[in-house]
Short mmCIF file of C-alpha atoms in Angstrom, two decimals:
data_model
loop_
_atom_site.label_atom_id
_atom_site.label_comp_id
_atom_site.label_asym_id
_atom_site.label_seq_id
_atom_site.Cartn_x
_atom_site.Cartn_y
_atom_site.Cartn_z
CA MET A 1 -49.55 139.33 -47.22
CA VAL A 2 -49.89 136.01 -45.42
CA ALA A 3 -50.86 135.72 -41.79
CA ASP A 4 -51.98 132.64 -39.88
CA LYS A 5 -54.87 131.58 -42.09
CA ASP A 6 -56.69 129.56 -39.41
CA VAL A 7 -56.63 132.43 -36.93
CA LEU A 8 -57.96 134.90 -39.48
CA GLU A 9 -60.62 132.53 -40.80
CA LYS A 10 -61.97 131.81 -37.29
CA ARG A 11 -62.22 135.51 -36.55
CA LEU A 12 -63.86 136.22 -39.90
CA LEU A 13 -66.46 133.52 -39.21
CA LYS A 14 -67.21 135.12 -35.84
CA LEU A 15 -67.50 138.53 -37.50
CA GLU A 16 -69.87 137.12 -40.12
CA HIS A 17 -72.03 135.58 -37.37
CA VAL A 18 -72.20 138.84 -35.42
CA LEU A 19 -72.93 140.88 -38.55
CA ARG A 20 -75.96 138.68 -39.28
CA LYS A 21 -77.33 139.58 -35.83
CA LEU A 22 -76.54 143.25 -36.37
CA LYS A 23 -78.31 143.20 -39.74
CA VAL A 24 -81.53 142.05 -38.04
CA LEU A 25 -81.17 144.74 -35.38
CA SER A 26 -80.48 147.40 -38.01
CA GLU A 27 -83.88 146.76 -39.58
CA ILE A 28 -85.74 147.70 -36.39
CA PRO A 29 -87.33 151.15 -36.69
CA LEU A 30 -85.58 153.87 -34.67
CA GLU A 31 -88.67 154.57 -32.53
CA LYS A 32 -88.90 150.93 -31.44
CA TYR A 33 -85.14 150.74 -30.90
CA LEU A 34 -85.15 153.78 -28.60
CA LYS A 35 -87.94 152.30 -26.45
CA ASP A 36 -86.51 148.80 -25.97
CA GLU A 37 -83.51 148.43 -23.66
CA GLY A 38 -83.16 144.75 -24.55
CA ILE A 39 -82.68 145.60 -28.22
CA GLN A 40 -80.27 148.38 -27.28
CA ASP A 41 -78.23 146.01 -25.12
CA ARG A 42 -78.03 143.42 -27.93
CA ALA A 43 -76.98 146.07 -30.42
CA GLU A 44 -74.28 147.47 -28.13
CA ARG A 45 -72.88 144.05 -27.27
CA ASN A 46 -72.76 142.85 -30.87
CA LEU A 47 -71.20 146.10 -32.09
CA GLN A 48 -68.61 145.70 -29.34
CA ILE A 49 -67.86 142.13 -30.45
CA ALA A 50 -67.63 143.12 -34.12
CA ALA A 51 -65.20 145.91 -33.27
CA GLN A 52 -63.14 143.60 -31.04
CA VAL A 53 -62.89 140.96 -33.75
CA CYS A 54 -61.51 143.57 -36.16
CA ILE A 55 -59.07 144.77 -33.51
CA ASP A 56 -57.95 141.19 -32.86
CA ILE A 57 -57.45 140.55 -36.57
CA GLY A 58 -55.38 143.71 -36.92
CA SER A 59 -53.30 142.88 -33.83
CA HIS A 60 -52.64 139.40 -35.12
CA VAL A 61 -51.48 140.62 -38.53
CA ILE A 62 -49.24 143.27 -36.97
CA ALA A 63 -47.60 140.74 -34.65
CA GLU A 64 -47.23 138.12 -37.39
CA LYS A 65 -45.65 140.56 -39.82
CA GLY A 66 -43.47 142.37 -37.30
CA TYR A 67 -44.97 145.79 -38.00
CA ARG A 68 -44.45 148.60 -35.51
CA PRO A 69 -46.37 148.06 -32.28
CA PRO A 70 -49.58 150.10 -32.09
CA TYR A 71 -50.02 152.37 -29.09
CA SER A 72 -53.82 151.99 -28.98
CA TYR A 73 -56.62 149.97 -30.51
CA ALA A 74 -57.29 152.79 -32.97
CA ASP A 75 -53.61 152.89 -33.92
CA ILE A 76 -53.82 149.26 -35.07
CA PHE A 77 -55.66 150.46 -38.14
CA LYS A 78 -53.19 153.30 -38.70
CA VAL A 79 -50.36 150.74 -38.69
CA LEU A 80 -52.26 148.63 -41.23
CA GLU A 81 -52.70 151.71 -43.39
CA GLU A 82 -49.00 152.61 -43.11
CA GLU A 83 -48.09 149.09 -44.24
CA GLY A 84 -50.40 149.24 -47.25
CA CYS A 85 -52.91 146.76 -45.86
CA LEU A 86 -55.83 149.19 -45.68
CA PRO A 87 -56.76 152.27 -47.68
CA GLU A 88 -56.73 155.51 -45.70
CA GLU A 89 -60.49 156.02 -45.74
CA LEU A 90 -61.20 152.55 -44.35
CA ALA A 91 -58.39 152.86 -41.79
CA ASN A 92 -59.95 156.11 -40.56
CA THR A 93 -63.37 154.48 -40.31
CA MET A 94 -61.93 151.54 -38.37
CA GLN A 95 -60.15 153.94 -36.01
CA GLN A 96 -63.53 155.52 -35.25
CA ILE A 97 -65.01 152.07 -34.66
CA ALA A 98 -62.20 151.28 -32.20
CA GLY A 99 -62.95 154.50 -30.34
CA PHE A 100 -66.65 153.67 -30.26
CA ARG A 101 -65.80 150.24 -28.87
CA ASN A 102 -63.92 151.90 -26.02
CA ILE A 103 -66.97 153.99 -25.18
CA LEU A 104 -69.17 150.89 -25.14
CA VAL A 105 -66.76 148.88 -23.00
CA HIS A 106 -65.62 151.49 -20.54
CA GLU A 107 -68.65 153.79 -20.55
CA TYR A 108 -66.44 156.86 -20.76
CA LEU A 109 -69.49 158.80 -21.81
CA GLU A 110 -73.13 158.06 -21.43
CA VAL A 111 -73.97 155.99 -24.48
CA ASP A 112 -76.21 157.88 -26.89
CA ASN A 113 -78.72 155.37 -28.24
CA LYS A 114 -79.25 157.36 -31.42
CA ILE A 115 -75.52 157.14 -32.18
CA VAL A 116 -75.55 153.40 -31.54
CA TYR A 117 -78.50 153.12 -33.92
CA GLU A 118 -76.59 155.12 -36.54
CA CYS A 119 -73.69 152.68 -36.16
CA LEU A 120 -76.09 149.82 -36.78
CA GLN A 121 -76.89 151.39 -40.12
CA LYS A 122 -73.19 151.32 -41.07
CA ILE A 123 -72.36 147.65 -40.66
CA GLU A 124 -71.08 147.66 -44.24
CA ASP A 125 -67.87 149.15 -42.80
CA PHE A 126 -67.18 145.85 -41.05
CA LYS A 127 -67.85 143.97 -44.28
CA ARG A 128 -65.39 146.18 -46.16
CA PHE A 129 -62.75 145.45 -43.53
CA ALA A 130 -63.46 141.70 -43.82
CA ALA A 131 -63.10 141.91 -47.60
CA HIS A 132 -59.62 143.38 -47.16
CA VAL A 133 -58.69 140.67 -44.66
CA LEU A 134 -59.63 138.03 -47.21
CA THR A 135 -56.96 139.42 -49.52
CA TRP A 136 -54.36 138.83 -46.79
CA ILE A 137 -54.88 135.06 -46.53
#
């Protein structure tokens, strides 16, 4: 699969940069995290950016390749799975990340800081997605 290499590389660099910040935040003990709104805000914002970068990458590939249009951000990853770009397990994980991004952006629900902290502990999911993207360029 070939998509616009420059577009994907720029987004992967941004993802790498954000993941470095998230790694630092993930090492903060839960008790300290729950008491510090500044840390919570940084974690939420950087998780939002990481999710958006993955969404943008998926959207770009879908448009470039002429795959069926997704009906939601989460569906982007379903389309990529259907086209053989992502394994089912990773596509499901990325769909959950897209849903979490919507909660962060639109505050549909009150954000649960313990859940955000749990997401910080799972930044490897973003790295697995990035590894798949590298096989596309």
